PDB file of C-alpha atoms in Angstrom:
ATOM      1  CA  MET J   1      -0.049   0.028   0.028  1.00  0.00           C
ATOM      2  CA  LEU J   2       2.654   2.492   0.565  1.00  0.00           C
ATOM      3  CA  GLU J   3       4.444   1.796  -2.962  1.00  0.00           C
ATOM      4  CA  LEU J   4       0.735   3.007  -4.249  1.00  0.00           C
ATOM      5  CA  GLY J   5       0.714   6.151  -2.237  1.00  0.00           C
ATOM      6  CA  GLU J   6       4.345   6.866  -3.383  1.00  0.00           C
ATOM      7  CA  ARG J   7       3.669   6.167  -7.183  1.00  0.00           C
ATOM      8  CA  THR J   8       0.550   8.482  -6.549  1.00  0.00           C
ATOM      9  CA  ARG J   9       2.420  11.432  -4.971  1.00  0.00           C
ATOM     10  CA  ARG J  10       5.301  11.020  -7.929  1.00  0.00           C
ATOM     11  CA  ARG J  11       2.410  11.285 -10.314  1.00  0.00           C
ATOM     12  CA  ALA J  12       1.039  14.367  -8.635  1.00  0.00           C
ATOM     13  CA  LEU J  13       4.773  16.036  -8.595  1.00  0.00           C
ATOM     14  CA  THR J  14       5.060  15.223 -12.117  1.00  0.00           C
ATOM     15  CA  LEU J  15       1.692  17.048 -13.268  1.00  0.00           C
ATOM     16  CA  VAL J  16       2.028  20.212 -10.852  1.00  0.00           C
ATOM     17  CA  ALA J  17       5.407  20.707 -12.285  1.00  0.00           C
ATOM     18  CA  LYS J  18       4.061  20.453 -15.932  1.00  0.00           C
ATOM     19  CA  ALA J  19       1.214  22.400 -15.129  1.00  0.00           C
ATOM     20  CA  TYR J  20       2.449  25.313 -13.047  1.00  0.00           C
ATOM     21  CA  SER J  21       5.114  27.691 -12.973  1.00  0.00           C
ATOM     22  CA  SER J  22       3.902  28.873  -9.417  1.00  0.00           C
ATOM     23  CA  ILE J  23       1.412  27.316  -7.425  1.00  0.00           C
ATOM     24  CA  SER J  24       0.172  28.190  -3.624  1.00  0.00           C
ATOM     25  CA  LEU J  25       1.955  26.187  -0.743  1.00  0.00           C
ATOM     26  CA  ASP J  26      -1.656  25.066   0.564  1.00  0.00           C
ATOM     27  CA  ASP J  27      -2.298  23.551  -2.945  1.00  0.00           C
ATOM     28  CA  VAL J  28       0.811  21.555  -3.091  1.00  0.00           C
ATOM     29  CA  SER J  29       0.342  20.438   0.287  1.00  0.00           C
ATOM     30  CA  SER J  30      -3.140  19.142  -0.559  1.00  0.00           C
ATOM     31  CA  PHE J  31      -2.279  17.461  -3.953  1.00  0.00           C
ATOM     32  CA  LEU J  32       0.554  15.725  -1.957  1.00  0.00           C
ATOM     33  CA  GLY J  33      -1.156  14.926   1.175  1.00  0.00           C
ATOM     34  CA  VAL J  34       1.589  16.272   3.224  1.00  0.00           C
ATOM     35  CA  SER J  35       1.572  19.497   5.809  1.00  0.00           C
ATOM     36  CA  ARG J  36       2.859  22.836   4.666  1.00  0.00           C
ATOM     37  CA  ALA J  37       5.905  22.083   6.846  1.00  0.00           C
ATOM     38  CA  GLN J  38       6.843  18.916   4.965  1.00  0.00           C
ATOM     39  CA  VAL J  39       6.302  20.560   1.388  1.00  0.00           C
ATOM     40  CA  ALA J  40       9.738  21.762   1.488  1.00  0.00           C
ATOM     41  CA  ASP J  41      11.323  18.307   2.477  1.00  0.00           C
ATOM     42  CA  VAL J  42       9.629  16.812  -0.413  1.00  0.00           C
ATOM     43  CA  VAL J  43       9.927  19.354  -3.121  1.00  0.00           C
ATOM     44  CA  ASN J  44      13.248  20.955  -2.442  1.00  0.00           C
ATOM     45  CA  PRO J  45      15.503  18.026  -3.612  1.00  0.00           C
ATOM     46  CA  LEU J  46      13.634  18.241  -7.015  1.00  0.00           C
ATOM     47  CA  GLY J  47      14.720  21.718  -7.462  1.00  0.00           C
ATOM     48  CA  TRP J  48      11.711  23.273  -6.520  1.00  0.00           C
ATOM     49  CA  VAL J  49      11.690  26.715  -4.924  1.00  0.00           C
ATOM     50  CA  VAL J  50       9.618  27.250  -1.668  1.00  0.00           C
ATOM     51  CA  ASP J  51       8.674  30.839  -0.496  1.00  0.00           C
ATOM     52  CA  THR J  52       7.253  30.529   2.703  1.00  0.00           C
ATOM     53  CA  ALA J  53       6.851  34.279   3.129  1.00  0.00           C
ATOM     54  CA  SER J  54       4.538  34.668   0.119  1.00  0.00           C
ATOM     55  CA  GLY J  55       3.165  30.957   0.479  1.00  0.00           C
ATOM     56  CA  MET J  56       4.029  30.024  -3.037  1.00  0.00           C
ATOM     57  CA  VAL J  57       6.082  27.073  -4.565  1.00  0.00           C
ATOM     58  CA  ALA J  58       8.022  27.426  -7.863  1.00  0.00           C
ATOM     59  CA  PRO J  59       8.133  23.794  -9.306  1.00  0.00           C
ATOM     60  CA  LYS J  60      10.705  22.713 -11.719  1.00  0.00           C
ATOM     61  CA  TYR J  61       9.847  20.078 -14.217  1.00  0.00           C
ATOM     62  CA  THR J  62      12.833  18.042 -15.173  1.00  0.00           C
ATOM     63  CA  GLY J  63      11.147  15.022 -16.520  1.00  0.00           C
ATOM     64  CA  GLU J  64      12.872  12.707 -13.678  1.00  0.00           C
ATOM     65  CA  HIS J  65       9.958  12.851 -10.895  1.00  0.00           C
TER      66      HIS J  65
END
């Protein structure tokens, strides 16, 4: 069951990265099923930029999610 959750999360990351140049932190949190505080831990390794002051995330699509 954990594998299904991880595949779903990877797919959500790919879709968000393809569709958005910026997206709210709340939306990313909701799409990934993690808290706002956990978003940076998930997306920073992918090269995404999280701006907690503005509450926005700048996805970076690399084709590798």
